[in-house]
Coordinates of N, CA and C in Angstrom, one line a residue:
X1 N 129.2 140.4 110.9 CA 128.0 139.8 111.5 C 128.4 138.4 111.9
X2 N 128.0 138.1 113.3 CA 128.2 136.7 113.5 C 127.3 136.1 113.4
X3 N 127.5 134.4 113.8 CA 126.4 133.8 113.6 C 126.7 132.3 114.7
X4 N 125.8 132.4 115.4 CA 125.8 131.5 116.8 C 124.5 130.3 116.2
X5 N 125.5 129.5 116.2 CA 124.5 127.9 115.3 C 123.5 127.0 116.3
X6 N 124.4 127.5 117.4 CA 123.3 127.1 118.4 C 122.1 128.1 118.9
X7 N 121.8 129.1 118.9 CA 121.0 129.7 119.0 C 120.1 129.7 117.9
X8 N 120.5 129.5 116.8 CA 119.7 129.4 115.5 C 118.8 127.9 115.8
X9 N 119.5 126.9 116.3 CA 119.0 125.3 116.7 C 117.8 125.9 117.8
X10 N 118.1 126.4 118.7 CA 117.4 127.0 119.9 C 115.9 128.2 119.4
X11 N 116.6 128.5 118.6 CA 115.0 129.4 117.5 C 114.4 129.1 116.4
X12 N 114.5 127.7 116.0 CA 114.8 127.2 114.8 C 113.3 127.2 114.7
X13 N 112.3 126.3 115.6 CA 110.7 126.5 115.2 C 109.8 127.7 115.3
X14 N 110.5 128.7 116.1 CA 109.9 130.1 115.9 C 109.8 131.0 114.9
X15 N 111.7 130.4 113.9 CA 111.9 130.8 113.1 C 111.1 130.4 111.6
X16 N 110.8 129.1 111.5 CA 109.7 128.1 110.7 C 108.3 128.6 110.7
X17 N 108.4 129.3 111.8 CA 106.8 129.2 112.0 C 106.4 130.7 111.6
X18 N 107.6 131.6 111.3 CA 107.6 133.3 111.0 C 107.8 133.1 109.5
X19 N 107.9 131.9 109.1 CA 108.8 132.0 107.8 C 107.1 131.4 107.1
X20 N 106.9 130.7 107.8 CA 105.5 129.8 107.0 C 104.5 130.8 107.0
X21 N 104.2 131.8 108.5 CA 102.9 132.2 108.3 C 103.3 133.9 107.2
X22 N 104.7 134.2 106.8 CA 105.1 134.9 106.1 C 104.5 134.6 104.5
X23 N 104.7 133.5 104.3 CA 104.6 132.7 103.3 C 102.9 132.5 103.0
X24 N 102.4 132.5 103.9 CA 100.7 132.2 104.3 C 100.4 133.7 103.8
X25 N 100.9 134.6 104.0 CA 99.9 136.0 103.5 C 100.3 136.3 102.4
X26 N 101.6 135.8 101.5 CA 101.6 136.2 100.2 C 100.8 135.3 99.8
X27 N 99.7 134.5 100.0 CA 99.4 133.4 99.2 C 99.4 132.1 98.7
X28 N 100.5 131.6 99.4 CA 101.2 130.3 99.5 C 100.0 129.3 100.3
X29 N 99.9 128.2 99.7 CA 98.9 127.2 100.8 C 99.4 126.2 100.6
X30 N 99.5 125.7 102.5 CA 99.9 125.0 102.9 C 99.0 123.6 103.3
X31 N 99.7 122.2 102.8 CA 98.4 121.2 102.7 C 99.0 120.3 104.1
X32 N 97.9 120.2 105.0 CA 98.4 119.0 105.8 C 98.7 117.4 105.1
X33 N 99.7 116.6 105.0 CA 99.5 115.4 103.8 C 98.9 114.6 104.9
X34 N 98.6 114.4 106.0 CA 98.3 113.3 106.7 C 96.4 113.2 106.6
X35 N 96.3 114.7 106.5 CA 94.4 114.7 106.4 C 93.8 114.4 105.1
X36 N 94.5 114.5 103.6 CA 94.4 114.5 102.2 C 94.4 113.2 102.1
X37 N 94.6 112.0 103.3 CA 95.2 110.8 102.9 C 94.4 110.2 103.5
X38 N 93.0 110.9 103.7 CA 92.1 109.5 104.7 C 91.6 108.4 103.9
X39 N 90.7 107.3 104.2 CA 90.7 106.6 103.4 C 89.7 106.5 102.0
X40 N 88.5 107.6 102.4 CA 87.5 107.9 102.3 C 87.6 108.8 101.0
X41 N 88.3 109.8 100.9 CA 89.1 110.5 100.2 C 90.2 110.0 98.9
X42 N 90.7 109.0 99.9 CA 91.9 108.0 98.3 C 90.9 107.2 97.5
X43 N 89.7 106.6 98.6 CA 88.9 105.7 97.8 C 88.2 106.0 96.5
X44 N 88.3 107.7 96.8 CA 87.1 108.1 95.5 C 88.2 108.8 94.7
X45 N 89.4 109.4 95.1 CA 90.4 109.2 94.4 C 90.9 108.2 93.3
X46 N 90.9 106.6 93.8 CA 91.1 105.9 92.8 C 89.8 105.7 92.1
X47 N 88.7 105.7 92.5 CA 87.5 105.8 91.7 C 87.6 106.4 90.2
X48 N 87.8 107.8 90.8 CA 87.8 108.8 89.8 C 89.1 108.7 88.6
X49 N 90.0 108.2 89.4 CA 90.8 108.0 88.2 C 90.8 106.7 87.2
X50 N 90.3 105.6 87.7 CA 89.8 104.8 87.2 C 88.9 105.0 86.3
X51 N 88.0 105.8 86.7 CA 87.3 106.0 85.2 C 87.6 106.8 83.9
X52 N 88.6 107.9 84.5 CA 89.0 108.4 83.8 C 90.2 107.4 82.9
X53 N 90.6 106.4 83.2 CA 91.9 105.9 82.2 C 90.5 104.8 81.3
X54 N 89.8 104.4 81.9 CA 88.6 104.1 81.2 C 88.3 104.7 80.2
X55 N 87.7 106.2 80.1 CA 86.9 107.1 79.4 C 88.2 107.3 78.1
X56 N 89.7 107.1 78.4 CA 91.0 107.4 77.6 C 91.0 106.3 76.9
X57 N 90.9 104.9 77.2 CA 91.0 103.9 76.5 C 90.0 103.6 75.6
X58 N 88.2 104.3 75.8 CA 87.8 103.9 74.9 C 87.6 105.1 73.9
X59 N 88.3 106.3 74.2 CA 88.3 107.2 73.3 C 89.5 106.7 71.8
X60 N 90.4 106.2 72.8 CA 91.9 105.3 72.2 C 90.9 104.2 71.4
X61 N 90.1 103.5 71.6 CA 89.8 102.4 70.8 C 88.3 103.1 69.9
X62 N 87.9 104.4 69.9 CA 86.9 104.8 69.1 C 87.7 105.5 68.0
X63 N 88.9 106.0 68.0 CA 89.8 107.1 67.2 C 89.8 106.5 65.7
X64 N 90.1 107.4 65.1 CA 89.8 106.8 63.8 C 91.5 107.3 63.2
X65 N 92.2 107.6 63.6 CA 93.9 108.0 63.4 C 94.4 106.5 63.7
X66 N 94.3 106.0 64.8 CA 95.6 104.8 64.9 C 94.8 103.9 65.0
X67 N 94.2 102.9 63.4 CA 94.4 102.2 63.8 C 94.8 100.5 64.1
X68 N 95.8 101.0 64.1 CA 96.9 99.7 64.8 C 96.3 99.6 66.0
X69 N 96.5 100.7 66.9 CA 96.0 100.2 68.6 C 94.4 100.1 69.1
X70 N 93.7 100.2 68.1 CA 92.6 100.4 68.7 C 91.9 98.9 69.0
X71 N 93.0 98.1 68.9 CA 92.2 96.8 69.5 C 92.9 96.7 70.5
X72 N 94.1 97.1 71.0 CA 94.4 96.9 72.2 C 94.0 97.9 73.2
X73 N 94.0 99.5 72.7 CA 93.0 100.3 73.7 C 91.5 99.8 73.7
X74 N 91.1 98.8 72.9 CA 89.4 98.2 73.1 C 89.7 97.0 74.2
X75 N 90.9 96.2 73.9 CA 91.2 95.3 75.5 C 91.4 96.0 76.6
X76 N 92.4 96.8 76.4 CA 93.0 97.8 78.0 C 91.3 98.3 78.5
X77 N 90.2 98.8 77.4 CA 89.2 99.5 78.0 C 88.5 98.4 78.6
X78 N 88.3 96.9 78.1 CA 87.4 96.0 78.5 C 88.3 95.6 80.2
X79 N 89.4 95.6 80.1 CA 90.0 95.0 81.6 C 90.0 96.0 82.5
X80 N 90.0 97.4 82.1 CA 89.9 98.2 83.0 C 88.0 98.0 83.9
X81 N 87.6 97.9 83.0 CA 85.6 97.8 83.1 C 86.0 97.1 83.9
X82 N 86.6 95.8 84.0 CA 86.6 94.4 85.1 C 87.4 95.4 86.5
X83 N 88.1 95.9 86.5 CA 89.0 96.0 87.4 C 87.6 97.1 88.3
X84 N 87.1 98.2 87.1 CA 86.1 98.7 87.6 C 85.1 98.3 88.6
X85 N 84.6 96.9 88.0 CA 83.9 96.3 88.7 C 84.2 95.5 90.0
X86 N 84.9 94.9 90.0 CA 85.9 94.3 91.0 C 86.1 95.4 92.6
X87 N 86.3 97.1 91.9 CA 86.6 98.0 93.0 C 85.2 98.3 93.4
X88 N 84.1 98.2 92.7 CA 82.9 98.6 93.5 C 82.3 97.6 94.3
X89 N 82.9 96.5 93.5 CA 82.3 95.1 95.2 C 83.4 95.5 96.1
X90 N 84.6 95.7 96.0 CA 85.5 95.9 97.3 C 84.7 97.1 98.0
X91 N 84.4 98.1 97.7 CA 84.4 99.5 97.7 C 82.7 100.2 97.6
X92 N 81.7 99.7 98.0 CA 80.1 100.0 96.9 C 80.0 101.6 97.4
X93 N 80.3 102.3 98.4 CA 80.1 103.4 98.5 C 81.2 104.5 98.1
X94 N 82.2 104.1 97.0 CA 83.0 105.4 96.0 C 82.0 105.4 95.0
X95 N 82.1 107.2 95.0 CA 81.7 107.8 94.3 C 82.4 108.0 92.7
X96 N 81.9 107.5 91.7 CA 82.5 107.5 90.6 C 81.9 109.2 89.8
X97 N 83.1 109.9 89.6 CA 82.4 111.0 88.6 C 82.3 110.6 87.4
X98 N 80.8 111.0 87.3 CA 80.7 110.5 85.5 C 80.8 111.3 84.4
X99 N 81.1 112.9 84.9 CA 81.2 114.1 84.0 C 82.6 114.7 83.6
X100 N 83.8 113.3 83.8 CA 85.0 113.4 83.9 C 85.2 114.3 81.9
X101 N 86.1 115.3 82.0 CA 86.5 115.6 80.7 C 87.8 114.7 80.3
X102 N 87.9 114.1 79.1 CA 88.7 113.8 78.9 C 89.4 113.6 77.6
X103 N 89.7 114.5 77.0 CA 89.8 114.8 75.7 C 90.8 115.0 75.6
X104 N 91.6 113.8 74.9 CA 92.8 113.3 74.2 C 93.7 113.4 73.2
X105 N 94.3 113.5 73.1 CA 94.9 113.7 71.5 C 95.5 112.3 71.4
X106 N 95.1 111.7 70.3 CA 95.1 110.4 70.0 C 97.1 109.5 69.9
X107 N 97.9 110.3 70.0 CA 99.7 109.9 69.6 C 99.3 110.3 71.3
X108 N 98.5 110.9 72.2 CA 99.3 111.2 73.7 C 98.6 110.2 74.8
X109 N 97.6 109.3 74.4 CA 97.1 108.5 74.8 C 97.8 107.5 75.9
X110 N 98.8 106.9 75.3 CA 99.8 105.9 76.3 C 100.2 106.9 77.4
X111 N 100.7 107.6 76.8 CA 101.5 108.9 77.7 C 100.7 109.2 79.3
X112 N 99.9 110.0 78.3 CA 98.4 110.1 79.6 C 98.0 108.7 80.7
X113 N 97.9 107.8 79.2 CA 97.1 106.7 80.8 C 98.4 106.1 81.5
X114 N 99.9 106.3 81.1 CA 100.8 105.4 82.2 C 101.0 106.5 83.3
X115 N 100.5 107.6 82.9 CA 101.0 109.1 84.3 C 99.7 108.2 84.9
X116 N 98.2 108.2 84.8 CA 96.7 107.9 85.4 C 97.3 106.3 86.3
X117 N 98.3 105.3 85.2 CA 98.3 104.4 86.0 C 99.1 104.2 86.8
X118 N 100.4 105.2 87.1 CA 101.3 105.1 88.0 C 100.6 106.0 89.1
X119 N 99.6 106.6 89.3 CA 99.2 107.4 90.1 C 98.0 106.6 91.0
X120 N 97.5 105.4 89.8 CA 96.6 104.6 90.3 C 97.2 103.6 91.2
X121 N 98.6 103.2 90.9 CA 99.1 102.2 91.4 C 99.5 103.0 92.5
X122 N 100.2 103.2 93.0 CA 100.5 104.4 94.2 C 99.5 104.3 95.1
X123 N 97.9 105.0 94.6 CA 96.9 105.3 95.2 C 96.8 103.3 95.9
X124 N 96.9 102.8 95.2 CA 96.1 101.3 95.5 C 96.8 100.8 96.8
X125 N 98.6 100.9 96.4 CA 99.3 100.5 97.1 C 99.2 101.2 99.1
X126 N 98.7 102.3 98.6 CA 98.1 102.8 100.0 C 97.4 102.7 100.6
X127 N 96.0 102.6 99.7 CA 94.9 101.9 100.3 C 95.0 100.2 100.6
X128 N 95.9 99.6 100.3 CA 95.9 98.3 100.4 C 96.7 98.3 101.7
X129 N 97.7 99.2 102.3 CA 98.0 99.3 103.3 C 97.0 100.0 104.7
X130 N 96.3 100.4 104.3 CA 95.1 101.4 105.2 C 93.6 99.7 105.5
X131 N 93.5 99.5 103.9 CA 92.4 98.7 103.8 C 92.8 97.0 104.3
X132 N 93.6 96.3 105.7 CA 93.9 95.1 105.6 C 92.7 94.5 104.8
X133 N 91.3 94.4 105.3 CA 90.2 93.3 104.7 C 90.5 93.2 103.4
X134 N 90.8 94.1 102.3 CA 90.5 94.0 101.2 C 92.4 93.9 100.8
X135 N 93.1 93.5 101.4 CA 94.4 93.7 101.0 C 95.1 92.8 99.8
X136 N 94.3 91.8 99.9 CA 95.0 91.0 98.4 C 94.1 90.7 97.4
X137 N 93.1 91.5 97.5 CA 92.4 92.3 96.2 C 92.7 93.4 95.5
X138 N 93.5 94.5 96.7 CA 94.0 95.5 96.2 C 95.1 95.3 95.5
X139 N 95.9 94.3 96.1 CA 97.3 93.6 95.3 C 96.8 93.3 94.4
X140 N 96.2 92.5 93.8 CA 96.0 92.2 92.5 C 95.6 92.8 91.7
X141 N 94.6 93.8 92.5 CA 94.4 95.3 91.3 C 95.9 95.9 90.7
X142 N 96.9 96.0 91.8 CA 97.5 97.0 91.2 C 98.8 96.1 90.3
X143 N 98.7 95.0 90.4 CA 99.1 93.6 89.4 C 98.7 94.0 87.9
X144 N 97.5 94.1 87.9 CA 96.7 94.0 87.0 C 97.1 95.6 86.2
X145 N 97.2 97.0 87.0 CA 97.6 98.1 86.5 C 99.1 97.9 86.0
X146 N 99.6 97.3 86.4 CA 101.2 97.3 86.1 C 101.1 96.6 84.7
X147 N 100.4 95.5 84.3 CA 100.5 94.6 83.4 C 100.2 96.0 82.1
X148 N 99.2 96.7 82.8 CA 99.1 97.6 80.9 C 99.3 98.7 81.0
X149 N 100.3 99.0 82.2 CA 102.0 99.9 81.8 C 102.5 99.2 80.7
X150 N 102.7 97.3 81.2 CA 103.8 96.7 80.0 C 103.6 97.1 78.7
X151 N 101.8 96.7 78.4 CA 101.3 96.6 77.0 C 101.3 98.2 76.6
X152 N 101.2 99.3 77.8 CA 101.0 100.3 76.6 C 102.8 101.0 76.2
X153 N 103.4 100.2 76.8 CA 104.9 100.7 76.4 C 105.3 100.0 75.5
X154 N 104.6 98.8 75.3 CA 104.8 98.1 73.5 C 104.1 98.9 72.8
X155 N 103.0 99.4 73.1 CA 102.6 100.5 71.9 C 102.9 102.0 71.6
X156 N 104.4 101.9 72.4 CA 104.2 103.2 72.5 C 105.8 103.0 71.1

């Protein structure tokens, strides 16, 4: 069997596009990333995650297992509340879920909220690129998330 590399180059999107909608009837879904990224969408995105590293930190500072950390999960939860508030003056129409589950196992705490805050950081750094007006408020939000990566990797 041969194989002609230029004709392959010459069918190459016909071939993509037999291969994706093949992929599409087994089940497979396919996400546009450019529509998942509006602004409207990340905004309540970081909303939601924000409350959830909230709801983690004061579960972390209610625990009755560690505690050593439960005064600094009672700080991390009180700076998070500020940062909270801070994003709804930037932000007054994100929608915060308040029926977020979040039930922790108290040793996986750090763990959990630095995956919540490298996800939050990301999310911010995006919107701070989307959002000029609000852009060095967003910076300093995601300033502020990096600082208790540092603190919760001392407690970890």
């Amino acid at each position: 069997m041969e194989y002609n590399d230029y004709q392959i180059l010459e069918n190459y999107e016909s071939m993509a596009r037999a291969y994706s909608t093949s992929l599409a009837e087994k089940g497979f879904v396919f996400v546009n990333l450019e529509s998942t990224n509006s602004s409207d969408t990340l905004i309540n995105k970081v909303a939601n995650n924000l409350n959830k590293l909230w709801k983690i930190y004061l579960e972390g500072s209610l625990s009755r297992s560690f505690t050593k950390n439960k005064i600094i999960y009672a700080q991390l939860a009180q700076n998070t509340s500020v940062i909270i508030d801070n994003y709804k003056n930037l932000f007054p129409n994100a929608k915060f879920d308040t029926l977020l589950p979040t039930k922790t196992r108290p040793q996986d705490i750090p763990k959990v909220a630095i995956l919540l805050l490298t996800d939050l950081i990301k999310d911010v750094w995006t919107l701070s690129s989307t959002e000029t007006t609000n852009q060095a408020s967003l910076l300093n939000m995601a300033n502020d998330l990096l600082l208790q990566i540092k603190t919760l990797a001392y407690t970890l």
